[in-house]
mmCIF file of C-alpha atoms in Angstrom:
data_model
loop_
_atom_site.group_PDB
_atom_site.id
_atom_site.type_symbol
_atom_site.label_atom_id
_atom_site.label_comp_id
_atom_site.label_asym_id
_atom_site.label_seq_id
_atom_site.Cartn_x
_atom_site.Cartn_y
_atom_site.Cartn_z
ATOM 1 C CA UNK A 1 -2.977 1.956 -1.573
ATOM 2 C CA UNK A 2 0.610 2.589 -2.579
ATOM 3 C CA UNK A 3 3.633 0.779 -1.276
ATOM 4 C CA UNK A 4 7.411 -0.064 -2.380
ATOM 5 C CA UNK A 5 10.295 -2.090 -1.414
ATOM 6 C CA UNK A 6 13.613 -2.080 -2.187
ATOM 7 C CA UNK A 7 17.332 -4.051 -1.316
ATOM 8 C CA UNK A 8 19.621 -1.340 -1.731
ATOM 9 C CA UNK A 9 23.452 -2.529 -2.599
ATOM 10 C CA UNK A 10 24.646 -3.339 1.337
ATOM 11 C CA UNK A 11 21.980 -6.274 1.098
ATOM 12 C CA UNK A 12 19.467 -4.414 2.977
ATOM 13 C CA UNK A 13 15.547 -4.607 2.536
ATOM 14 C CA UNK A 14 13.001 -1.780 3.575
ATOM 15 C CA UNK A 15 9.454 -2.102 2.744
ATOM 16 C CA UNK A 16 6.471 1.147 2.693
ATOM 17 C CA UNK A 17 2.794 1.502 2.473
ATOM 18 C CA UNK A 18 0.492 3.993 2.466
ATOM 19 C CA UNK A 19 -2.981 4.577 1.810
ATOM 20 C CA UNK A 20 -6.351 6.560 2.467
ATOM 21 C CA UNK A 21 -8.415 2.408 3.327
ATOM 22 C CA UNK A 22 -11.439 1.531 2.066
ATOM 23 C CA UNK A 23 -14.333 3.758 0.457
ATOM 24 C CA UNK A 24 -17.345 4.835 3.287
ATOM 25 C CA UNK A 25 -15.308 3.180 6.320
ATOM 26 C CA UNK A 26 -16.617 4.131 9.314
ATOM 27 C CA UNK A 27 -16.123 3.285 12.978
ATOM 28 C CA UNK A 28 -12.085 4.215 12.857
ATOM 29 C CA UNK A 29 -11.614 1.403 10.429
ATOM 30 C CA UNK A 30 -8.383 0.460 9.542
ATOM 31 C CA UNK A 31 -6.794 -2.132 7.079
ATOM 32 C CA UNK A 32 -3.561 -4.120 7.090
ATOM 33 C CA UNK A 33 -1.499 -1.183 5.543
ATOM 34 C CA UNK A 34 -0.648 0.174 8.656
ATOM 35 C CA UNK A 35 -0.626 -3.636 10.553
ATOM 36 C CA UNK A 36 3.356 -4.475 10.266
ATOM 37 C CA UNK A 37 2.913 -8.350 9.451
ATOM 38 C CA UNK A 38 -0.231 -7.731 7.212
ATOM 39 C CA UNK A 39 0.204 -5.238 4.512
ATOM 40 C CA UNK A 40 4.186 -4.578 5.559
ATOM 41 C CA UNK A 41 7.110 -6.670 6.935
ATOM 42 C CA UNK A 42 10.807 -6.125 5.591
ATOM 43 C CA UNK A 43 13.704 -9.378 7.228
ATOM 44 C CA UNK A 44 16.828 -8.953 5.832
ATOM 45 C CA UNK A 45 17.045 -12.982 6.066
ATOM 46 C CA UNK A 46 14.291 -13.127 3.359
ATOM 47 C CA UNK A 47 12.533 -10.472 1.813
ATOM 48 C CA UNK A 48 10.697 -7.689 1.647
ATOM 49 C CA UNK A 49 6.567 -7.190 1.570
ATOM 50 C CA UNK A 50 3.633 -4.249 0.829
ATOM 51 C CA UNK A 51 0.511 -5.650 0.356
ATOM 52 C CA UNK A 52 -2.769 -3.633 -1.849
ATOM 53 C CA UNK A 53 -5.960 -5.220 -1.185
ATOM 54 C CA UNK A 54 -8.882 -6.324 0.763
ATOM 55 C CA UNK A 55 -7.457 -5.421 4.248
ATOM 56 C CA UNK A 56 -9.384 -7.461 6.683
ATOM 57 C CA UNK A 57 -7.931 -10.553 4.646
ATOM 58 C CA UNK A 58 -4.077 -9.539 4.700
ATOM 59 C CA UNK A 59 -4.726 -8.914 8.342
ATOM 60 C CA UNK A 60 -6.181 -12.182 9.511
ATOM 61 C CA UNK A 61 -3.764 -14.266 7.177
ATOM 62 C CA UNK A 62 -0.966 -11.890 8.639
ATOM 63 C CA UNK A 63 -0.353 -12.300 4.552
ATOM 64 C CA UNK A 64 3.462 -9.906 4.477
ATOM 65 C CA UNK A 65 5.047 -11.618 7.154
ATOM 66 C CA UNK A 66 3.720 -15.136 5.683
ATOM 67 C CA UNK A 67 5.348 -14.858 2.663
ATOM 68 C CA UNK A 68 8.574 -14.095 4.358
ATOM 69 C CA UNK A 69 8.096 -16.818 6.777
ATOM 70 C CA UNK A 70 8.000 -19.418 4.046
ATOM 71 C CA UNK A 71 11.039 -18.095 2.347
ATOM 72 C CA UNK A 72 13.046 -17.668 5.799
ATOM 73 C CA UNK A 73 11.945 -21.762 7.445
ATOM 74 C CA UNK A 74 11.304 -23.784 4.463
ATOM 75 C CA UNK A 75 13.886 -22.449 2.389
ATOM 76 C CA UNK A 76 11.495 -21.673 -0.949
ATOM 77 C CA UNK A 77 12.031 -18.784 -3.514
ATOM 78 C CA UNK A 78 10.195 -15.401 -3.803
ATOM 79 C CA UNK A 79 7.976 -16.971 -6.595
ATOM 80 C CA UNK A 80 6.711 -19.765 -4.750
ATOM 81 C CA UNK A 81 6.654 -18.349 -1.303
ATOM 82 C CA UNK A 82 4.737 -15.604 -2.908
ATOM 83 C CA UNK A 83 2.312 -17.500 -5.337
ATOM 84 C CA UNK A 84 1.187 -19.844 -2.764
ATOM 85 C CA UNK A 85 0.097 -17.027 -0.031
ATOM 86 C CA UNK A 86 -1.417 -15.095 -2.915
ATOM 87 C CA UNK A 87 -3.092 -17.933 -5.498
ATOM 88 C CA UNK A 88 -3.514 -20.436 -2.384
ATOM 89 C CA UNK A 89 -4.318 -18.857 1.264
ATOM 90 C CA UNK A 90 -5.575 -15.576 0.472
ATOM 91 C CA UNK A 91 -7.289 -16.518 -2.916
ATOM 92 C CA UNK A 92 -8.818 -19.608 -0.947
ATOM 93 C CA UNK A 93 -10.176 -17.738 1.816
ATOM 94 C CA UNK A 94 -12.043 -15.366 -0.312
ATOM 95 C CA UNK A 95 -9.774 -12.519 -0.012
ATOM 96 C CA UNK A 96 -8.845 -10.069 -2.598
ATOM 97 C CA UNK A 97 -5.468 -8.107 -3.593
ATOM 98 C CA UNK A 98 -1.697 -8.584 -4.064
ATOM 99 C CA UNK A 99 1.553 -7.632 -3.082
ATOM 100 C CA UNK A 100 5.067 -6.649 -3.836
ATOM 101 C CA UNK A 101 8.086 -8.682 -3.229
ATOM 102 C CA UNK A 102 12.001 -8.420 -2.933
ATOM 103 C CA UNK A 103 14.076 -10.771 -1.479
ATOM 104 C CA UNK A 104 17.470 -10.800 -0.176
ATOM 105 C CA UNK A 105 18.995 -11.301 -3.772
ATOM 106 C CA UNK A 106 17.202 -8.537 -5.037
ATOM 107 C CA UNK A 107 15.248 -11.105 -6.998
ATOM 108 C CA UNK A 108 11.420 -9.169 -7.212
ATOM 109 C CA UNK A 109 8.107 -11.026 -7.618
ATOM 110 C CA UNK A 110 4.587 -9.447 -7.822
ATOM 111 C CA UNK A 111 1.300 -11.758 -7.138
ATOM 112 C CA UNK A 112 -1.799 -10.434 -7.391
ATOM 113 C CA UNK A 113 -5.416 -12.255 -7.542
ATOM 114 C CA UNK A 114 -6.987 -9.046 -8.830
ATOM 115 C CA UNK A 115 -7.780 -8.240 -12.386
ATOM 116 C CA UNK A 116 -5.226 -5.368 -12.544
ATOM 117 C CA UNK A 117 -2.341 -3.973 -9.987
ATOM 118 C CA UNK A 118 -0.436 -0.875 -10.664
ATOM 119 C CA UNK A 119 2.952 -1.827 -10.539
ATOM 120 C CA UNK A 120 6.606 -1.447 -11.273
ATOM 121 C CA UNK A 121 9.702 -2.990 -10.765
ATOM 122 C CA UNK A 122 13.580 -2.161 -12.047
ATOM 123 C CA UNK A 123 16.487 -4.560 -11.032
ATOM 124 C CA UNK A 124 20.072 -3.744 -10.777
ATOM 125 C CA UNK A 125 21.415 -3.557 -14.553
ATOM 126 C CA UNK A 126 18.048 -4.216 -16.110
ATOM 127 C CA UNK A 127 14.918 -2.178 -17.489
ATOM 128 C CA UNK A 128 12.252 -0.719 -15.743
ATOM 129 C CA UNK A 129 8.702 -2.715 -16.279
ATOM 130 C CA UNK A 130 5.527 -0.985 -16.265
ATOM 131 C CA UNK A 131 2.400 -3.002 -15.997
ATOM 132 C CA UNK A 132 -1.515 -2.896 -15.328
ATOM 133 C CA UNK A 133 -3.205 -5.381 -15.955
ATOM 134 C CA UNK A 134 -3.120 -9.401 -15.721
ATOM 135 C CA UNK A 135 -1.468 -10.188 -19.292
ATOM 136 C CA UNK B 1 26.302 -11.426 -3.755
ATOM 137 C CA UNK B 2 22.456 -10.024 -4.944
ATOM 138 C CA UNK B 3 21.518 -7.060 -7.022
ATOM 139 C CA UNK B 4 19.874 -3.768 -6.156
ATOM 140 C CA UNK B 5 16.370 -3.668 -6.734
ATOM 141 C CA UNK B 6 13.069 -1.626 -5.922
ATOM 142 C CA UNK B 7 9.486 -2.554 -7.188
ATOM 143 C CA UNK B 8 6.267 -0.539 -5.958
ATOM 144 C CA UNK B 9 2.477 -1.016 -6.418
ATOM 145 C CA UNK B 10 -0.766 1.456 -6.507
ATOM 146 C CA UNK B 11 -3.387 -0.378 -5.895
ATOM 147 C CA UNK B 12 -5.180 -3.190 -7.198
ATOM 148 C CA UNK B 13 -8.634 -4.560 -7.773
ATOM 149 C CA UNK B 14 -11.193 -3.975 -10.887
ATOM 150 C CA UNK B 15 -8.776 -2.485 -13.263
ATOM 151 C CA UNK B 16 -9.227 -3.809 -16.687
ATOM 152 C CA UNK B 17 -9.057 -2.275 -20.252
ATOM 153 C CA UNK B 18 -12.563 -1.348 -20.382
ATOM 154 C CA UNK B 19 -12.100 0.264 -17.082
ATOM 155 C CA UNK B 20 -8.951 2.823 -18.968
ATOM 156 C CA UNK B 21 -8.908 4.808 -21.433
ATOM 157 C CA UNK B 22 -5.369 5.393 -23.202
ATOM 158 C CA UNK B 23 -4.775 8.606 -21.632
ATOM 159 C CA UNK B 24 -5.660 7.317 -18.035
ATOM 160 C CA UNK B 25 -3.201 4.324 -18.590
ATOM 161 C CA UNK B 26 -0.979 6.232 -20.196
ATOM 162 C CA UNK B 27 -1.084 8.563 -16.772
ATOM 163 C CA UNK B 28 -0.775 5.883 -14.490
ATOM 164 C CA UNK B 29 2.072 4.144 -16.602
ATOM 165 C CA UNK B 30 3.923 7.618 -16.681
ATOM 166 C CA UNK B 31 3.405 8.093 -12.935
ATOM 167 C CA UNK B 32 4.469 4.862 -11.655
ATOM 168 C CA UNK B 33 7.530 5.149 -14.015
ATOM 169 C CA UNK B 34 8.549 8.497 -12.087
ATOM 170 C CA UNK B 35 8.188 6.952 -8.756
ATOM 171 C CA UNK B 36 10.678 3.834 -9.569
ATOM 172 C CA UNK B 37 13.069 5.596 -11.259
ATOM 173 C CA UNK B 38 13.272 7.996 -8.260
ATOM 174 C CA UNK B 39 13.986 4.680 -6.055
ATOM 175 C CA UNK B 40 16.200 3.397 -8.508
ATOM 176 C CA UNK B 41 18.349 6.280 -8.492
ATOM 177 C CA UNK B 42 18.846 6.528 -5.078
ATOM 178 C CA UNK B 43 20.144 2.668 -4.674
ATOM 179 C CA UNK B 44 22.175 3.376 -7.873
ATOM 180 C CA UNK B 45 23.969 6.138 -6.007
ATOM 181 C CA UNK B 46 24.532 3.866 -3.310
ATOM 182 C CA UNK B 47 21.329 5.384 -0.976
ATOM 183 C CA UNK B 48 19.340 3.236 1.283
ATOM 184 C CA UNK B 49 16.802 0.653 0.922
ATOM 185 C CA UNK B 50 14.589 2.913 3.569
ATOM 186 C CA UNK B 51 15.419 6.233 1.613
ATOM 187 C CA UNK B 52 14.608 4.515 -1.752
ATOM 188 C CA UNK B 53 11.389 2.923 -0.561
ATOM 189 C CA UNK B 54 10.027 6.671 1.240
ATOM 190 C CA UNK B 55 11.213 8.506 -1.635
ATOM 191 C CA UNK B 56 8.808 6.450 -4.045
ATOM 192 C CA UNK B 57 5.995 6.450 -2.301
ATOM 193 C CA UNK B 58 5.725 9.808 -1.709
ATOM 194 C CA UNK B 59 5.907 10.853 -5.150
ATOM 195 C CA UNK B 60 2.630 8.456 -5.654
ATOM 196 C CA UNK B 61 1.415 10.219 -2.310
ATOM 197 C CA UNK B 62 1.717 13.524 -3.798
ATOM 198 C CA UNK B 63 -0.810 11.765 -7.228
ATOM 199 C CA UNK B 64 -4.402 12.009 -7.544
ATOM 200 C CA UNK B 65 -3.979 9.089 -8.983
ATOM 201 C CA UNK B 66 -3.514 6.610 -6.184
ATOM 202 C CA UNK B 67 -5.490 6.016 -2.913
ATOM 203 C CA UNK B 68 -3.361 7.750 -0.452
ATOM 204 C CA UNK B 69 -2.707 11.141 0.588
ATOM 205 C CA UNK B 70 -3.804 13.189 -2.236
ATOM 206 C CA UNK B 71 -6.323 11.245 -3.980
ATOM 207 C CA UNK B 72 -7.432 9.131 -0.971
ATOM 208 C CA UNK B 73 -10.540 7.615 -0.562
ATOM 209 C CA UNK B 74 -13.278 9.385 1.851
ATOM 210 C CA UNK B 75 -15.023 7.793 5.034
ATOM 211 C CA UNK B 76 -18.595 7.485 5.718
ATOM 212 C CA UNK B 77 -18.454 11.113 7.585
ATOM 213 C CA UNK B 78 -16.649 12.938 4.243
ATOM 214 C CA UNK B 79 -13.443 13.022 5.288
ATOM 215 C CA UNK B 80 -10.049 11.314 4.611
ATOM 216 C CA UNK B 81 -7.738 9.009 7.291
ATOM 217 C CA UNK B 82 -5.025 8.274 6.166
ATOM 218 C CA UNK B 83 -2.658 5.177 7.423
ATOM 219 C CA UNK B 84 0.885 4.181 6.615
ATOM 220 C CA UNK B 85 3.587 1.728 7.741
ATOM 221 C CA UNK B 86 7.164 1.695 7.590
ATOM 222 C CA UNK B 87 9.935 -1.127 7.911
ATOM 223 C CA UNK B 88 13.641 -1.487 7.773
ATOM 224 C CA UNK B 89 15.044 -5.690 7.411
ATOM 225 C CA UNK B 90 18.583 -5.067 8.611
ATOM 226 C CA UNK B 91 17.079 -4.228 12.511
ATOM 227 C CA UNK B 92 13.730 -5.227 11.811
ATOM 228 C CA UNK B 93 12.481 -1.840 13.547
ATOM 229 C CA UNK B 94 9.486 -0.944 11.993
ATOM 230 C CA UNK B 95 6.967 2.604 12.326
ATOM 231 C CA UNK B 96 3.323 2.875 11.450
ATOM 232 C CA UNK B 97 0.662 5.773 11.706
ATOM 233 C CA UNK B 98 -3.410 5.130 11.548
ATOM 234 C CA UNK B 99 -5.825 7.219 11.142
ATOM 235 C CA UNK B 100 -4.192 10.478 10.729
ATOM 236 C CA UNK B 101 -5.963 13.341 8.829
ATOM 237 C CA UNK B 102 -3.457 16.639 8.529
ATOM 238 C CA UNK B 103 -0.001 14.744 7.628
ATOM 239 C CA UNK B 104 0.862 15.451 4.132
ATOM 240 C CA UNK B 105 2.982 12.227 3.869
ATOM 241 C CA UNK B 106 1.923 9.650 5.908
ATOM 242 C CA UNK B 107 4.855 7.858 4.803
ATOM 243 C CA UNK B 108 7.023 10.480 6.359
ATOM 244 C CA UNK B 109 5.302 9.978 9.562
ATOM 245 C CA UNK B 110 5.635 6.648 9.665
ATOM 246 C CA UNK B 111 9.399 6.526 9.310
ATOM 247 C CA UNK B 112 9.649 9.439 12.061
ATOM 248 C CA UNK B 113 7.873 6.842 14.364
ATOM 249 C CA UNK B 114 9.997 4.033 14.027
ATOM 250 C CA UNK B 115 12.729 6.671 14.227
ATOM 251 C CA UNK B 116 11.872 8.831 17.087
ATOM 252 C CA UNK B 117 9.659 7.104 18.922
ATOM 253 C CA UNK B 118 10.194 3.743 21.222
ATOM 254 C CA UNK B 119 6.607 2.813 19.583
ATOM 255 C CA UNK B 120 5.778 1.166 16.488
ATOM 256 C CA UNK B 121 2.323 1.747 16.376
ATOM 257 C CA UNK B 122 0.571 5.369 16.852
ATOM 258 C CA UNK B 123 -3.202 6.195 15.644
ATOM 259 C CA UNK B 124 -5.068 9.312 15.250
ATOM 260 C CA UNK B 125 -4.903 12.146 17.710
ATOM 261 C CA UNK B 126 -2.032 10.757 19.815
ATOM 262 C CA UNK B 127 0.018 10.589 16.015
ATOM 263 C CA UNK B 128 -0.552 14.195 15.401
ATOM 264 C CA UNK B 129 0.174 14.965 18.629
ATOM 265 C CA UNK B 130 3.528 12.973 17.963
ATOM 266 C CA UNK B 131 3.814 14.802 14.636
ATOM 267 C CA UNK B 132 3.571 18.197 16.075
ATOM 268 C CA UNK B 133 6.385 17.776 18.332
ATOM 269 C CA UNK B 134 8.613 16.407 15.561
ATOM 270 C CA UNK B 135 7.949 19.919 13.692
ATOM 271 C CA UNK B 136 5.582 18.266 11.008
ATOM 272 C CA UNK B 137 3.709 20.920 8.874
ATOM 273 C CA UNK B 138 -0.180 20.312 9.139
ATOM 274 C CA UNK B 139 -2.378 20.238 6.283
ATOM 275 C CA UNK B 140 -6.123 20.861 5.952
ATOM 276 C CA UNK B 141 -7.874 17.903 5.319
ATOM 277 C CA UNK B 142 -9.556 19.133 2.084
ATOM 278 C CA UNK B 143 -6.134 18.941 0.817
ATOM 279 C CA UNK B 144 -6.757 15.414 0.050
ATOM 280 C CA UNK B 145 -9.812 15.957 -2.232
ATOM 281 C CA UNK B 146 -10.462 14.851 -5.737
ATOM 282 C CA UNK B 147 -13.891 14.828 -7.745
ATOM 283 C CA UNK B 148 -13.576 11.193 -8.412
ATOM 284 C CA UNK B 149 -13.300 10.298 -5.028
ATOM 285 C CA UNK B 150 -15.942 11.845 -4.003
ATOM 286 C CA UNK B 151 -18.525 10.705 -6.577
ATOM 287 C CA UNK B 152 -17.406 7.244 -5.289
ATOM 288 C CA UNK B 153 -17.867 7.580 -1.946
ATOM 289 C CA UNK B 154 -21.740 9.174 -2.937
ATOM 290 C CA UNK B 155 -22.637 6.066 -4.939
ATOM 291 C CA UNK B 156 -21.108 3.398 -2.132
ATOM 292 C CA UNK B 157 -23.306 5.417 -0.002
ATOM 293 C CA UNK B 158 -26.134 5.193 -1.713
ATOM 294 C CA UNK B 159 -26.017 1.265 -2.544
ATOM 295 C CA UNK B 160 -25.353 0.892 1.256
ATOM 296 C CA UNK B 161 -28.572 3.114 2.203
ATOM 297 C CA UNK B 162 -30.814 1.068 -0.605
ATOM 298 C CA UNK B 163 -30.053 -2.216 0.728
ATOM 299 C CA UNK B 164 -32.351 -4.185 2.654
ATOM 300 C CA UNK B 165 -29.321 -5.732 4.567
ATOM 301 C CA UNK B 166 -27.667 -4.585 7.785
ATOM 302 C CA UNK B 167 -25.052 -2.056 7.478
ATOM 303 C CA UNK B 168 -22.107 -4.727 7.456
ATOM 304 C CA UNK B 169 -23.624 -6.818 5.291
ATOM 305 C CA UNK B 170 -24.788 -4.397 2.792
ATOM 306 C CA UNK B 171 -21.372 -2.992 2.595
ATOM 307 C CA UNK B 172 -19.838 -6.832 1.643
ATOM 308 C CA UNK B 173 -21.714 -6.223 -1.155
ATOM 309 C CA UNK B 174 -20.314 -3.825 -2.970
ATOM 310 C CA UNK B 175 -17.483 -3.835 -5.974
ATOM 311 C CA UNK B 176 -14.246 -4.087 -4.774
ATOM 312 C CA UNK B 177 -13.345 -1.309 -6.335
ATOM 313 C CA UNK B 178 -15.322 0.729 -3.055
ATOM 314 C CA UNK B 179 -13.383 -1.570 -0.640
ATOM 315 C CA UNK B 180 -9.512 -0.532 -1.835
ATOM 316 C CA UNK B 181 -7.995 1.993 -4.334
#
């Protein structure tokens, strides 16, 4: 799964996914990727979401729109709306993956519960970071 | 008053270092650094969030690298479906595609739909159907191919067909690497 989201300079957020699912699915299976809430939500009044995981998980924990939730009512920050979905409710539950986050600073966090995620991130002004794995 | 900023993802699960080699890090690394410098550039030149965030992911789209599009993962029957899911925070209008098998760029399908369409949602035929009358070039299927893929999807089959479970639960037991890119 691939995904990206971004706060461009008039404040607003977009978020993206795509992917090909799961290995051997059958049936018409599909994950949260394509489930705006689960694997994709973008609110201008907090942040922006693409999830990479274990989809069934992101889809009953509606995990995107979660994260956003918390930062939008109970006024937290990216890091500890995003760690506590991630680390806490997902993690808890037995589900598997991570996400990407921007908020509506342009303020970027990226949870994951995984041993690795393929990621990147660049800020306004700063580098670009390139990572893999966990450390 | 925030700052511009893009991040992007592709994939997670089992990756560790034993799981890499230098060169295949050093071909994801280079990859993902293409697709958020494309993003980047377009918010630096004062683009959109939504053109920033489409323009990134199709460049991993495009990578045999990453589960989607080209390098996707194949179902049980051989073949590749492809999903996708767009969405814009300023109108909170959002597009998504499921189960599509001919559309280059999902991606680019998904956007059209939240464009286009008074839907958010479309799957399968009824997408391509939608697809067609937007003037969306078709692709064959085996476009989407890679080796790699393809030995995976033999050996999940095979652990699946040796296990004494049922299907479903046979299937919970394999790697997570078999259950997302």
């Amino acid at each position: 799964t691939v995904g990206a989201v971004a706060r461009d300079k008039q404040g607003n957020l977009a978020a993206a996914t795509s992917t090909g699912g799961m290995t051997a699915k059958r049936y018409g299976r599909i994950g949260d990727s394509p489930i705006i809430g689960a694997g994709t939500w973008a609110d201008n009044e907090s942040c922006a979401v693409s999830a990479t995981g274990h989809g069934e998980y992101f889809i009953r924990y509606h995990v995107a729109a979660d994260i956003c939730s918390r930062m939008k009512y109970q006024q937290v920050d990216v890091k500890t709306a995003g760690d506590a979905v991630i680390h806490g409710v997902l993690k808890d539950a037995g589900g598997t993956g991570g996400v990407i986050i921007v908020d509506h600073k342009g303020n970027v966090h990226m949870p994951f519960n995984t041993e690795g995620m393929y990621r990147a991130s660049r800020v306004e002004g700063g580098e670009t970071e390139v990572a893999i794995y966990q450390d | 008053q925030g700052k511009f900023a893009i991040a992007i993802h592709g994939g997670a699960g089992t990756i560790t270092r034993a799981n890499l080699n230098d060169e295949q890090e050093a071909a994801y690394k280079a990859k993902l650094d293409e697709a958020i410098s494309a993003g980047y550039a377009i918010l630096a030149d004062g683009g959109s969030s939504s053109d920033a965030v489409i323009a990134a992911v199709q460049i991993m789209e495009k990578s045999p690298l990453f589960n989607a599009a080209k390098g996707a993962v194949y179902t049980w029957e051989g073949e590749h479906e492809l999903d996708a899911s767009f969405m814009r925070g300023d109108t909170l209008e959002a597009g998504a595609v499921a189960g599509v098998k001919r559309i280059a760029s999902p991606i680019a399908l998904a956007r059209e739909v939240q464009e286009k369409s008074v839907h958010v949602m479309l799957s399968g035929v009824g997408a391509e159907q939608f697809a067609e009358q937007q003037g969306f070039e078709f692709v064959d299927n085996k476009m989407f191919d890679t080796d790699h893929r393809y030995q995976q999807l033999q050996d999940a089959k095979a652990k699946i067909m040796e296990s004494e479970q049922p299907e479903q639960q046979a299937w919970q037991q394999l790697d997570t690497k078999y259950k997302y890119g």
